[in-house]
Tab-separated table of C-alpha atoms in Angstrom:
chain	number	residue	atom	x	y	z
P	20	UNK	CA	130.563	67.973	84.566
P	21	UNK	CA	129.911	64.258	84.162
P	22	UNK	CA	126.211	63.455	84.427
P	23	UNK	CA	125.215	60.226	86.135
P	24	UNK	CA	121.824	58.755	85.348
P	25	UNK	CA	120.346	55.947	87.408
P	26	UNK	CA	117.396	53.745	86.607
P	27	UNK	CA	114.914	53.084	87.877
P	28	UNK	CA	114.288	56.049	90.205
P	29	UNK	CA	112.286	53.779	92.467
P	30	UNK	CA	111.835	50.070	92.737
P	31	UNK	CA	109.357	47.990	94.671
P	32	UNK	CA	110.480	44.455	95.454
P	33	UNK	CA	109.885	41.585	97.860
P	34	UNK	CA	112.152	39.831	100.304
P	35	UNK	CA	114.292	37.310	98.477
P	36	UNK	CA	113.989	39.060	95.109
P	37	UNK	CA	116.964	39.730	92.879
P	38	UNK	CA	117.177	43.364	91.848
P	39	UNK	CA	119.459	45.331	89.577
P	40	UNK	CA	120.023	49.078	89.490
P	41	UNK	CA	121.765	50.619	86.524
P	42	UNK	CA	123.871	53.736	86.246
P	43	UNK	CA	125.015	55.458	83.091
P	44	UNK	CA	127.743	58.087	82.820
P	45	UNK	CA	127.620	60.873	80.247
P	46	UNK	CA	131.224	60.071	79.262
P	47	UNK	CA	133.600	57.252	79.898
P	48	UNK	CA	134.787	56.966	83.498
P	49	UNK	CA	136.724	53.685	83.288
P	50	UNK	CA	135.875	51.920	86.553
P	51	UNK	CA	135.827	55.031	88.734
P	52	UNK	CA	132.380	54.251	90.043
P	53	UNK	CA	131.148	53.801	93.593
P	54	UNK	CA	127.813	52.693	95.034
P	55	UNK	CA	126.414	54.009	98.326
P	56	UNK	CA	123.484	52.851	100.401
P	57	UNK	CA	121.626	55.626	102.227
P	58	UNK	CA	119.005	55.193	104.911
P	59	UNK	CA	116.952	58.047	106.420
P	60	UNK	CA	118.674	59.756	109.327
P	61	UNK	CA	121.972	57.993	108.691
P	62	UNK	CA	125.112	58.826	106.773
P	63	UNK	CA	125.571	57.146	103.394
P	64	UNK	CA	127.402	53.845	103.490
P	65	UNK	CA	129.951	52.780	100.873
P	66	UNK	CA	128.939	49.431	99.430
P	67	UNK	CA	131.105	49.029	96.333
P	68	UNK	CA	134.076	50.979	94.989
P	69	UNK	CA	135.851	50.900	91.619
P	70	UNK	CA	132.721	49.426	90.066
P	71	UNK	CA	133.009	45.936	91.506
P	72	UNK	CA	135.041	45.871	94.751
P	73	UNK	CA	132.842	44.893	97.655
P	74	UNK	CA	133.598	46.776	100.833
P	75	UNK	CA	134.641	44.851	103.903
P	76	UNK	CA	131.624	43.799	105.909
P	77	UNK	CA	129.156	44.187	103.061
P	78	UNK	CA	127.222	40.965	102.392
P	79	UNK	CA	128.175	38.984	99.309
P	80	UNK	CA	124.618	39.270	97.958
P	81	UNK	CA	125.732	42.714	96.736
P	82	UNK	CA	127.718	42.854	93.523
P	83	UNK	CA	128.720	45.501	91.040
P	84	UNK	CA	129.798	45.396	87.435
P	85	UNK	CA	130.526	47.561	84.440
P	86	UNK	CA	133.106	49.888	83.015
P	87	UNK	CA	133.225	52.822	80.651
P	88	UNK	CA	129.762	54.319	80.789
P	89	UNK	CA	127.440	51.488	81.884
P	90	UNK	CA	127.329	50.094	85.412
P	91	UNK	CA	125.035	48.036	87.559
P	92	UNK	CA	124.476	47.114	91.184
P	93	UNK	CA	122.784	43.794	91.873
P	94	UNK	CA	121.379	42.476	95.119
P	95	UNK	CA	120.876	38.747	94.711
P	96	UNK	CA	118.336	38.083	97.463
P	97	UNK	CA	116.789	41.087	99.175
P	98	UNK	CA	116.906	41.217	102.945
P	99	UNK	CA	114.946	43.608	105.181
P	100	UNK	CA	118.017	45.749	105.874
P	101	UNK	CA	118.598	46.341	102.141
P	102	UNK	CA	115.624	48.646	101.689
P	103	UNK	CA	117.184	52.065	101.259
P	104	UNK	CA	118.162	54.567	98.583
P	105	UNK	CA	121.171	53.685	96.454
P	106	UNK	CA	123.406	56.201	94.718
P	107	UNK	CA	126.077	55.721	92.130
P	108	UNK	CA	128.943	58.217	92.136
P	109	UNK	CA	131.769	58.849	89.696
P	110	UNK	CA	135.245	59.653	90.945
P	111	UNK	CA	136.864	59.927	87.511
P	112	UNK	CA	137.061	63.682	87.664
P	113	UNK	CA	136.140	66.642	89.809
P	114	UNK	CA	133.407	67.592	90.493
P	115	UNK	CA	132.449	64.228	91.860
P	116	UNK	CA	128.878	63.631	90.829
P	117	UNK	CA	126.089	61.309	91.896
P	118	UNK	CA	123.174	59.689	90.195
P	119	UNK	CA	119.789	60.912	91.329
P	120	UNK	CA	119.288	57.841	93.502
P	121	UNK	CA	117.160	54.697	93.379
P	122	UNK	CA	114.725	54.214	96.225
P	123	UNK	CA	114.292	50.521	96.949
P	124	UNK	CA	111.024	49.836	98.737
P	125	UNK	CA	109.281	46.774	100.083
P	126	UNK	CA	106.441	45.472	97.941
K	2	UNK	CA	138.844	53.508	115.230
K	3	UNK	CA	138.215	56.233	112.705
K	4	UNK	CA	135.480	58.658	113.708
K	5	UNK	CA	134.204	61.898	112.274
K	6	UNK	CA	132.039	63.896	114.667
K	7	UNK	CA	130.243	66.952	113.368
K	8	UNK	CA	128.999	70.036	115.120
K	9	UNK	CA	125.352	70.489	115.982
K	10	UNK	CA	122.464	71.775	113.921
K	11	UNK	CA	122.188	75.418	112.973
K	12	UNK	CA	119.351	77.774	112.161
K	13	UNK	CA	120.321	80.791	110.086
K	14	UNK	CA	118.602	83.662	108.390
K	15	UNK	CA	118.936	84.307	104.666
K	16	UNK	CA	122.108	86.179	103.872
K	17	UNK	CA	123.948	84.876	106.907
K	18	UNK	CA	126.949	82.539	107.051
K	19	UNK	CA	127.337	79.181	108.743
K	20	UNK	CA	130.272	77.112	109.902
K	21	UNK	CA	129.960	73.349	110.184
K	22	UNK	CA	132.825	71.509	111.850
K	23	UNK	CA	134.042	67.937	111.575
K	24	UNK	CA	136.401	66.586	114.210
K	25	UNK	CA	138.446	63.565	113.236
K	26	UNK	CA	139.827	60.939	115.558
K	27	UNK	CA	141.531	57.593	115.168
K	28	UNK	CA	143.927	58.780	112.478
K	29	UNK	CA	146.062	61.767	111.493
K	30	UNK	CA	143.792	64.345	109.884
K	31	UNK	CA	146.152	65.608	107.206
K	32	UNK	CA	146.939	62.113	105.936
K	33	UNK	CA	143.580	61.811	104.189
K	34	UNK	CA	141.400	64.177	102.152
K	35	UNK	CA	138.072	65.344	103.541
K	36	UNK	CA	135.041	66.147	101.401
K	37	UNK	CA	131.780	67.829	102.196
K	38	UNK	CA	128.550	66.432	100.783
K	39	UNK	CA	125.053	67.730	101.353
K	40	UNK	CA	121.504	66.526	100.932
K	41	UNK	CA	118.627	68.989	100.695
K	42	UNK	CA	115.178	67.773	101.768
K	43	UNK	CA	113.798	65.307	99.255
K	44	UNK	CA	116.878	65.640	97.070
K	45	UNK	CA	119.916	63.544	96.295
K	46	UNK	CA	123.520	63.825	97.379
K	47	UNK	CA	125.640	66.737	96.213
K	48	UNK	CA	129.400	67.056	96.510
K	49	UNK	CA	130.498	70.535	97.614
K	50	UNK	CA	134.257	70.355	97.711
K	51	UNK	CA	137.253	68.895	99.461
K	52	UNK	CA	140.581	69.611	101.049
K	53	UNK	CA	143.474	67.501	99.930
K	54	UNK	CA	145.659	65.488	102.246
K	55	UNK	CA	149.094	65.957	100.732
K	56	UNK	CA	149.112	69.724	100.246
K	57	UNK	CA	145.997	71.144	101.912
K	58	UNK	CA	144.737	72.569	98.636
K	59	UNK	CA	141.026	72.774	98.062
K	60	UNK	CA	138.650	72.176	95.178
K	61	UNK	CA	135.063	73.318	95.143
K	62	UNK	CA	132.061	72.460	93.020
K	63	UNK	CA	131.159	75.231	90.618
K	64	UNK	CA	127.772	75.646	92.311
K	65	UNK	CA	129.507	76.857	95.465
K	66	UNK	CA	132.473	78.781	94.078
K	67	UNK	CA	132.895	82.059	95.901
K	68	UNK	CA	130.568	81.080	98.731
K	69	UNK	CA	132.345	78.160	100.344
K	70	UNK	CA	135.632	77.689	102.146
K	71	UNK	CA	137.028	74.473	103.595
K	72	UNK	CA	139.836	74.757	106.127
K	73	UNK	CA	141.731	72.510	108.490
K	74	UNK	CA	142.752	73.131	112.092
K	75	UNK	CA	145.421	70.553	112.780
K	76	UNK	CA	145.663	71.540	116.453
K	77	UNK	CA	142.143	70.192	117.004
K	78	UNK	CA	142.031	67.680	114.122
K	79	UNK	CA	139.024	69.550	112.778
K	80	UNK	CA	137.883	70.443	109.296
K	81	UNK	CA	135.575	73.418	108.896
K	82	UNK	CA	133.067	74.167	106.179
K	83	UNK	CA	132.124	77.832	105.877
K	84	UNK	CA	129.186	78.718	103.660
K	85	UNK	CA	128.190	82.330	103.065
K	86	UNK	CA	125.217	84.235	101.645
K	87	UNK	CA	122.799	81.535	102.686
K	88	UNK	CA	119.449	81.115	101.005
K	89	UNK	CA	116.586	78.738	101.707
K	90	UNK	CA	118.085	76.465	99.041
K	91	UNK	CA	120.990	75.821	101.400
K	92	UNK	CA	118.700	74.113	103.896
K	93	UNK	CA	120.185	70.629	103.973
K	94	UNK	CA	122.006	68.002	105.953
K	95	UNK	CA	125.737	68.517	105.554
K	96	UNK	CA	128.141	65.592	105.829
K	97	UNK	CA	131.903	65.426	106.043
K	98	UNK	CA	133.468	62.297	104.603
K	99	UNK	CA	137.009	60.946	104.552
K	100	UNK	CA	138.473	60.041	101.207
K	101	UNK	CA	141.081	57.418	100.566
K	102	UNK	CA	144.621	57.428	99.287
K	103	UNK	CA	146.203	57.546	96.729
K	104	UNK	CA	144.475	60.476	94.976
K	105	UNK	CA	142.325	58.264	92.749
K	106	UNK	CA	140.460	57.356	95.941
K	107	UNK	CA	139.993	60.931	97.166
K	108	UNK	CA	136.340	60.738	96.245
K	109	UNK	CA	135.728	57.332	97.767
K	110	UNK	CA	134.242	57.861	101.190
K	111	UNK	CA	134.375	54.989	103.611
K	112	UNK	CA	134.009	57.129	106.726
K	113	UNK	CA	131.344	59.778	107.255
K	114	UNK	CA	130.287	62.202	109.921
K	115	UNK	CA	126.827	61.886	111.380
K	116	UNK	CA	125.472	64.860	109.455
K	117	UNK	CA	124.541	68.396	110.502
K	118	UNK	CA	121.194	69.947	109.670
K	119	UNK	CA	121.432	73.547	108.583
K	120	UNK	CA	118.104	75.317	108.311
K	121	UNK	CA	117.883	78.663	106.549
K	122	UNK	CA	114.699	80.486	107.332
K	123	UNK	CA	113.548	84.029	107.896
């Protein structure tokens, strides 16, 4: 199975901050990488697919980059609704696997 | 609009089985793959398996092989997840999620059910 490793596991930041979450795959996955936002009591929400494609309706302050084994999700200016847990997920091969999550909290 | 509506929460005893259902509306069920993903308390997301759109075949994560079955009832546009031999480790919120097409997007889930809490306790 492909192992996905996110860093950091948790992140404390203030409104307006720029934050970056990284995700590393244990083998190359091309650009088969998605990012989900997950809030307590809600279903996960797809933010970015194929490493850098922003989903419709997702604010442009979100961006994704990377290919191969190294990926990142950047939020350019944190808003109150952005505080959540973020997961990367590879879709290169079955079983689909997730990173362990990055919990983004308000400082 | 696309909606996935899941069945209600369940409480089961260890060793029992559970069925979680996911009713789709707003599109033709068999035109898109459906995955099941779960989240145990305090843990991350875990993919369990999926049923393909184009042929109805299934793939399951190794962790669940032999204990899980995903089926489709086209008459009710419903996908079922059956999980057997439950243990306390199976206590989790279970989500269905619709994948995209073509197959490279099978694991990209834009639409999700609301989640179903399954509690396994003696």
